mmCIF file of C-alpha atoms in Angstrom:
data_model
loop_
_atom_site.group_PDB
_atom_site.id
_atom_site.type_symbol
_atom_site.label_atom_id
_atom_site.label_comp_id
_atom_site.label_asym_id
_atom_site.label_seq_id
_atom_site.Cartn_x
_atom_site.Cartn_y
_atom_site.Cartn_z
ATOM 1 C CA ALA A 1203 111.798 121.393 101.032
ATOM 2 C CA GLY A 1204 111.478 120.855 97.789
ATOM 3 C CA ALA A 1205 115.460 121.648 97.416
ATOM 4 C CA ALA A 1206 116.267 120.081 100.368
ATOM 5 C CA ALA A 1207 114.802 117.048 98.839
ATOM 6 C CA ALA A 1208 116.377 116.974 95.616
ATOM 7 C CA ALA A 1209 120.138 117.650 97.188
ATOM 8 C CA GLY A 1210 119.637 114.711 99.365
ATOM 9 C CA LEU A 1211 118.902 116.493 103.215
ATOM 10 C CA SER A 1212 115.208 115.326 103.439
ATOM 11 C CA PRO A 1213 114.310 113.671 106.554
ATOM 12 C CA GLU A 1214 113.066 111.009 104.843
ATOM 13 C CA ALA A 1215 115.387 110.562 102.165
ATOM 14 C CA ALA A 1216 118.592 110.691 105.616
ATOM 15 C CA GLY A 1217 115.714 107.843 107.377
ATOM 16 C CA GLU A 1218 116.680 105.571 104.373
ATOM 17 C CA GLY A 1219 120.553 106.151 104.455
ATOM 18 C CA GLY A 1220 120.165 108.073 101.285
ATOM 19 C CA GLY A 1221 120.881 111.521 102.862
ATOM 20 C CA GLY A 1222 124.437 112.935 102.784
ATOM 21 C CA GLY A 1223 126.366 115.745 103.744
ATOM 22 C CA VAL A 1224 125.806 119.498 103.076
ATOM 23 C CA PHE A 1225 128.748 119.471 100.754
ATOM 24 C CA GLU A 1226 128.418 116.152 98.776
ATOM 25 C CA ALA A 1227 124.567 117.268 98.382
ATOM 26 C CA LEU A 1228 125.772 120.389 96.292
ATOM 27 C CA ALA A 1229 128.133 118.436 94.604
ATOM 28 C CA ALA A 1230 126.038 115.938 93.519
ATOM 29 C CA LEU A 1231 123.460 118.816 92.327
ATOM 30 C CA ALA A 1232 126.583 120.700 90.437
ATOM 31 C CA ALA A 1233 127.066 117.397 88.211
ATOM 32 C CA ASP A 1234 123.182 117.166 87.546
ATOM 33 C CA GLU A 1235 123.385 116.501 83.811
ATOM 34 C CA ARG A 1236 119.638 118.535 83.704
ATOM 35 C CA GLY A 1237 121.947 121.807 85.691
ATOM 36 C CA TRP A 1238 121.888 122.515 88.933
ATOM 37 C CA LEU A 1239 118.967 124.648 89.015
ATOM 38 C CA PRO A 1240 116.603 121.892 87.582
ATOM 39 C CA GLY A 1241 117.720 119.867 89.601
ATOM 40 C CA LEU A 1242 117.625 121.704 93.070
ATOM 41 C CA PHE A 1243 113.559 122.053 92.736
ATOM 42 C CA ASP A 1244 113.471 117.967 91.577
ATOM 43 C CA GLY A 1245 109.954 117.068 92.961
ATOM 44 C CA VAL A 1246 108.113 120.126 93.619
ATOM 45 C CA PRO A 1247 105.079 119.436 92.397
ATOM 46 C CA LEU A 1248 104.928 116.279 94.475
ATOM 47 C CA LEU A 1249 105.578 118.128 97.099
ATOM 48 C CA LEU A 1250 102.684 121.001 96.826
ATOM 49 C CA ALA A 1251 100.348 118.107 95.828
ATOM 50 C CA LYS A 1252 100.612 116.281 98.478
ATOM 51 C CA ASP A 1253 101.013 119.576 101.291
ATOM 52 C CA ILE A 1254 98.570 120.774 99.573
ATOM 53 C CA ILE A 1255 96.024 117.848 99.768
ATOM 54 C CA PHE A 1256 97.056 117.968 103.767
ATOM 55 C CA ALA A 1257 95.995 121.970 104.006
ATOM 56 C CA VAL A 1258 92.720 121.921 102.373
ATOM 57 C CA VAL A 1259 92.000 118.368 104.609
ATOM 58 C CA LYS A 1260 93.262 119.644 107.694
ATOM 59 C CA PHE A 1261 91.023 122.980 107.586
ATOM 60 C CA CYS A 1262 87.942 121.518 106.124
ATOM 61 C CA THR A 1263 87.964 118.461 108.792
ATOM 62 C CA PHE A 1264 89.015 120.949 111.958
ATOM 63 C CA ASP A 1265 85.561 123.295 110.876
ATOM 64 C CA ALA A 1266 83.329 120.423 110.656
ATOM 65 C CA SER A 1267 84.719 118.477 113.514
ATOM 66 C CA LYS A 1268 84.265 121.952 115.423
ATOM 67 C CA GLN A 1269 80.621 122.079 114.447
ATOM 68 C CA LEU A 1270 79.883 118.647 115.140
ATOM 69 C CA LEU A 1271 81.188 118.572 118.860
ATOM 70 C CA PHE A 1272 79.376 121.858 119.653
ATOM 71 C CA ALA A 1273 76.161 120.213 117.704
ATOM 72 C CA LEU A 1274 76.513 117.169 119.984
ATOM 73 C CA ASP A 1275 76.876 118.922 123.447
ATOM 74 C CA PRO A 1276 75.643 123.169 122.977
ATOM 75 C CA HIS A 1277 76.857 123.510 126.534
ATOM 76 C CA LEU A 1278 80.391 123.434 125.985
ATOM 77 C CA ARG A 1279 79.751 126.976 124.804
ATOM 78 C CA GLU A 1280 78.875 127.905 128.040
ATOM 79 C CA TYR A 1281 82.143 127.074 129.470
ATOM 80 C CA GLY A 1282 84.093 129.705 128.148
ATOM 81 C CA LEU A 1283 87.272 130.067 126.954
ATOM 82 C CA GLY A 1284 88.108 126.350 128.360
ATOM 83 C CA GLY A 1285 85.117 124.733 126.167
ATOM 84 C CA THR A 1286 86.440 126.226 123.097
ATOM 85 C CA LEU A 1287 90.114 125.544 123.833
ATOM 86 C CA LEU A 1288 89.156 121.812 124.446
ATOM 87 C CA VAL A 1289 87.019 121.758 121.203
ATOM 88 C CA SER A 1290 89.922 123.283 119.373
ATOM 89 C CA MET A 1291 91.933 120.544 120.579
ATOM 90 C CA ALA A 1292 90.196 117.944 120.111
ATOM 91 C CA ALA A 1293 88.553 119.024 116.226
ATOM 92 C CA GLY A 1294 92.473 119.854 115.636
ATOM 93 C CA ALA A 1295 93.692 115.972 116.637
ATOM 94 C CA VAL A 1296 90.807 114.632 114.038
ATOM 95 C CA ALA A 1297 91.804 117.105 111.527
ATOM 96 C CA GLY A 1298 95.486 115.487 112.224
ATOM 97 C CA VAL A 1299 94.655 112.299 111.624
ATOM 98 C CA PHE A 1300 92.460 112.557 108.484
ATOM 99 C CA ALA A 1301 94.822 115.166 106.693
ATOM 100 C CA ALA A 1302 97.676 112.308 107.176
ATOM 101 C CA LEU A 1303 95.953 109.872 105.634
ATOM 102 C CA ALA A 1304 95.028 111.741 102.839
ATOM 103 C CA SER A 1305 97.814 112.597 102.083
ATOM 104 C CA GLN A 1306 100.257 109.480 102.985
ATOM 105 C CA PRO A 1307 100.192 108.181 99.453
ATOM 106 C CA GLY A 1308 101.693 111.179 98.138
ATOM 107 C CA ASP A 1309 104.277 111.423 101.398
ATOM 108 C CA THR A 1310 105.200 107.557 100.240
ATOM 109 C CA VAL A 1311 105.682 108.183 96.805
ATOM 110 C CA PHE A 1312 107.706 111.536 97.695
ATOM 111 C CA THR A 1313 109.981 109.797 100.193
ATOM 112 C CA LYS A 1314 110.861 106.814 97.726
ATOM 113 C CA LEU A 1315 111.450 109.503 95.066
ATOM 114 C CA ALA A 1316 114.066 111.053 97.638
ATOM 115 C CA SER A 1317 115.365 107.704 99.313
ATOM 116 C CA ALA A 1318 116.064 106.338 95.253
ATOM 117 C CA PRO A 1319 119.689 105.977 94.914
ATOM 118 C CA LYS A 1320 121.400 108.195 92.018
ATOM 119 C CA LYS A 1321 121.984 106.303 89.243
ATOM 120 C CA THR A 1322 125.198 107.343 86.796
ATOM 121 C CA PRO A 1323 124.846 107.965 83.203
ATOM 122 C CA LYS A 1324 125.240 104.922 80.468
ATOM 123 C CA LYS A 1325 128.829 104.445 79.957
ATOM 124 C CA THR A 1326 129.681 103.088 76.346
ATOM 125 C CA PRO A 1327 132.715 101.174 75.244
ATOM 126 C CA THR A 1328 134.628 103.324 73.188
ATOM 127 C CA ALA A 1329 137.239 102.506 70.467
ATOM 128 C CA GLU A 1330 140.019 103.057 72.789
ATOM 129 C CA THR A 1331 138.993 100.701 75.251
ATOM 130 C CA VAL A 1332 138.344 98.276 73.754
ATOM 131 C CA GLU A 1333 141.677 98.232 71.609
ATOM 132 C CA THR A 1334 143.547 98.260 75.118
ATOM 133 C CA ALA A 1335 141.752 95.464 76.082
ATOM 134 C CA GLU A 1336 142.659 93.199 73.606
ATOM 135 C CA THR A 1337 146.624 94.813 73.703
ATOM 136 C CA ALA A 1338 146.236 93.245 77.408
ATOM 137 C CA ALA A 1339 144.669 90.324 76.732
ATOM 138 C CA ALA A 1340 147.538 89.431 73.860
ATOM 139 C CA ARG A 1341 150.085 90.549 76.188
ATOM 140 C CA ALA A 1342 148.599 87.811 78.604
ATOM 141 C CA SER A 1343 148.335 85.240 76.315
ATOM 142 C CA GLN A 1344 152.148 86.095 75.154
ATOM 143 C CA GLY A 1345 153.263 85.641 78.473
ATOM 144 C CA LYS A 1346 151.880 82.710 80.415
ATOM 145 C CA GLY A 1347 151.148 80.715 77.022
ATOM 146 C CA GLY A 1348 147.783 78.793 76.769
ATOM 147 C CA GLY A 1349 146.358 79.204 80.173
ATOM 148 C CA GLY A 1350 146.967 82.855 80.283
ATOM 149 C CA GLY A 1351 145.019 83.130 76.738
ATOM 150 C CA GLY A 1352 141.962 81.608 78.749
ATOM 151 C CA GLY A 1353 142.589 84.361 81.264
ATOM 152 C CA GLY A 1354 142.760 86.905 78.493
ATOM 153 C CA ALA A 1355 139.114 85.337 77.927
ATOM 154 C CA ASP A 1356 138.094 85.734 81.202
ATOM 155 C CA GLY A 1357 139.549 89.134 81.829
ATOM 156 C CA GLU A 1358 137.145 90.319 78.492
ATOM 157 C CA SER A 1359 133.900 88.494 79.537
ATOM 158 C CA ARG A 1360 134.318 90.352 82.830
ATOM 159 C CA ASN A 1361 134.837 93.835 81.123
ATOM 160 C CA GLU A 1362 132.034 92.978 79.071
ATOM 161 C CA GLY A 1363 129.934 92.125 82.296
ATOM 162 C CA SER A 1364 131.240 95.486 83.894
ATOM 163 C CA LEU A 1365 129.964 97.154 80.863
ATOM 164 C CA GLU A 1366 126.859 95.457 80.996
ATOM 165 C CA GLU A 1367 125.884 96.764 84.619
ATOM 166 C CA GLU A 1368 127.283 100.033 83.910
ATOM 167 C CA ASP A 1369 124.575 99.735 80.974
ATOM 168 C CA GLN A 1370 121.901 98.590 83.564
ATOM 169 C CA GLY A 1371 122.465 100.637 86.265
ATOM 170 C CA GLY A 1372 122.478 103.774 84.127
ATOM 171 C CA ALA A 1373 118.846 102.562 82.290
ATOM 172 C CA GLY A 1374 116.490 104.504 84.180
ATOM 173 C CA GLY A 1375 118.324 106.826 85.969
ATOM 174 C CA GLY A 1376 116.913 110.002 84.523
ATOM 175 C CA GLY A 1377 113.233 108.823 84.051
ATOM 176 C CA TYR A 1378 112.764 107.455 87.605
ATOM 177 C CA GLY A 1379 109.449 110.072 88.814
ATOM 178 C CA PRO A 1380 106.399 109.865 90.306
ATOM 179 C CA ALA A 1381 104.946 107.838 88.507
ATOM 180 C CA ALA A 1382 107.837 105.114 88.283
ATOM 181 C CA ALA A 1383 107.936 105.513 91.980
ATOM 182 C CA LEU A 1384 103.796 104.663 92.397
ATOM 183 C CA GLY A 1385 104.373 102.040 90.072
ATOM 184 C CA GLU A 1386 106.926 100.302 91.743
ATOM 185 C CA VAL A 1387 105.565 100.839 95.685
ATOM 186 C CA LEU A 1388 102.270 98.780 94.097
ATOM 187 C CA ALA A 1389 104.175 96.229 92.559
ATOM 188 C CA GLN A 1390 106.184 95.540 95.212
ATOM 189 C CA GLN A 1391 103.756 95.648 98.367
ATOM 190 C CA GLY A 1392 100.104 96.353 96.943
ATOM 191 C CA PRO A 1393 97.820 99.208 97.085
ATOM 192 C CA LEU A 1394 98.961 99.031 101.145
ATOM 193 C CA GLY A 1395 101.700 99.621 100.604
ATOM 194 C CA LEU A 1396 100.648 103.364 99.908
ATOM 195 C CA TYR A 1397 100.128 103.414 103.941
ATOM 196 C CA ALA A 1398 103.000 102.427 105.089
ATOM 197 C CA GLY A 1399 103.906 103.680 108.242
ATOM 198 C CA ALA A 1400 100.653 106.204 108.140
ATOM 199 C CA GLY A 1401 99.988 105.400 111.790
ATOM 200 C CA PRO A 1402 102.791 107.018 113.830
ATOM 201 C CA ARG A 1403 102.645 109.669 110.814
ATOM 202 C CA ALA A 1404 99.063 109.943 111.694
ATOM 203 C CA VAL A 1405 99.592 110.880 115.625
ATOM 204 C CA PHE A 1406 102.599 113.013 115.119
ATOM 205 C CA ALA A 1407 100.275 115.008 113.335
ATOM 206 C CA GLY A 1408 96.966 114.375 115.123
ATOM 207 C CA LEU A 1409 99.148 115.827 118.259
ATOM 208 C CA LEU A 1410 100.779 118.482 116.575
ATOM 209 C CA LEU A 1411 97.681 119.995 114.753
ATOM 210 C CA ALA A 1412 95.942 119.517 118.032
ATOM 211 C CA LEU A 1413 98.251 121.896 119.722
ATOM 212 C CA GLU A 1414 98.411 123.764 116.712
ATOM 213 C CA PHE A 1415 94.712 124.817 116.726
ATOM 214 C CA LEU A 1416 94.647 125.076 120.867
ATOM 215 C CA ILE A 1417 97.090 128.106 120.197
ATOM 216 C CA TYR A 1418 95.791 129.836 117.052
ATOM 217 C CA ASP A 1419 92.212 129.919 119.031
ATOM 218 C CA TYR A 1420 93.641 130.970 122.425
ATOM 219 C CA LEU A 1421 95.353 133.670 120.816
ATOM 220 C CA ARG A 1422 92.243 134.700 118.911
ATOM 221 C CA VAL A 1423 90.399 135.375 121.878
ATOM 222 C CA LEU A 1424 93.126 136.293 123.519
ATOM 223 C CA LEU A 1425 93.173 139.519 121.040
ATOM 224 C CA HIS A 1426 89.250 139.607 120.493
ATOM 225 C CA VAL A 1427 89.333 138.487 116.818
ATOM 226 C CA THR A 1428 85.807 137.323 115.728
ATOM 227 C CA SER A 1429 85.379 134.987 112.942
ATOM 228 C CA GLY A 1430 83.891 137.731 110.931
ATOM 229 C CA ASP A 1431 87.199 139.235 110.820
ATOM 230 C CA LEU A 1432 88.849 136.808 109.126
ATOM 231 C CA VAL A 1433 86.738 136.841 106.326
ATOM 232 C CA VAL A 1434 87.977 139.054 103.261
ATOM 233 C CA THR A 1435 85.081 139.215 100.733
ATOM 234 C CA LEU A 1436 86.095 141.286 97.606
ATOM 235 C CA ASP A 1437 82.868 142.424 96.100
ATOM 236 C CA VAL A 1438 84.547 143.123 92.135
ATOM 237 C CA LEU A 1439 81.138 144.113 91.036
ATOM 238 C CA GLY A 1440 80.355 146.566 93.625
ATOM 239 C CA THR A 1441 83.376 148.211 93.110
ATOM 240 C CA LEU A 1442 83.055 148.952 89.538
ATOM 241 C CA GLU A 1443 79.793 149.714 89.729
ATOM 242 C CA GLN A 1444 80.429 152.731 92.366
#
């Protein structure tokens, strides 16, 4: 997922109009100043951070919600498989909403990085380009007289302006990271900007996890897998004594 986002193929970047074709993405990776391998895994730490937050909150909230529902209505255990699946589905929906809200700031920053335009490196005028511009200005002034001199001056100012624009565009191209993206979101939209789009994402995650835990518990009951079978205990000291 991190490699796809670095190549500009993430769904978030595509939604912002930043995604391109596969060959365009591969060409951009090949032209990366840092090399294709660092560019391929660009943004992986942030991706792992937001996914770990999502997973931790998901499982913790699911267990807590399941215990709370059974505590509020103990008769749910008497309904057999139907009651268990109903509780799992409800707890999964709650877990999805909380997990989406907890990881939304990281997802916003990750989307900002993935949709950021790739800036070209800074260009500086060389002696050859300056000499060429002066020669062209001199020829224009000789051909058109005094009026042409003004045109040559305008041409030089346009060239200088274009060089300045290229310098501004290239500045910071390699330093735009998670901290810069976070600062830009906070400066433009404030703290609430980190939760832009959190509603649809929370609804989607709630529905997805409700279905996920429904299938999980159904297969667990179908295969006669108990909670104790899923717990792995590593007794290192006991093994050493033996």
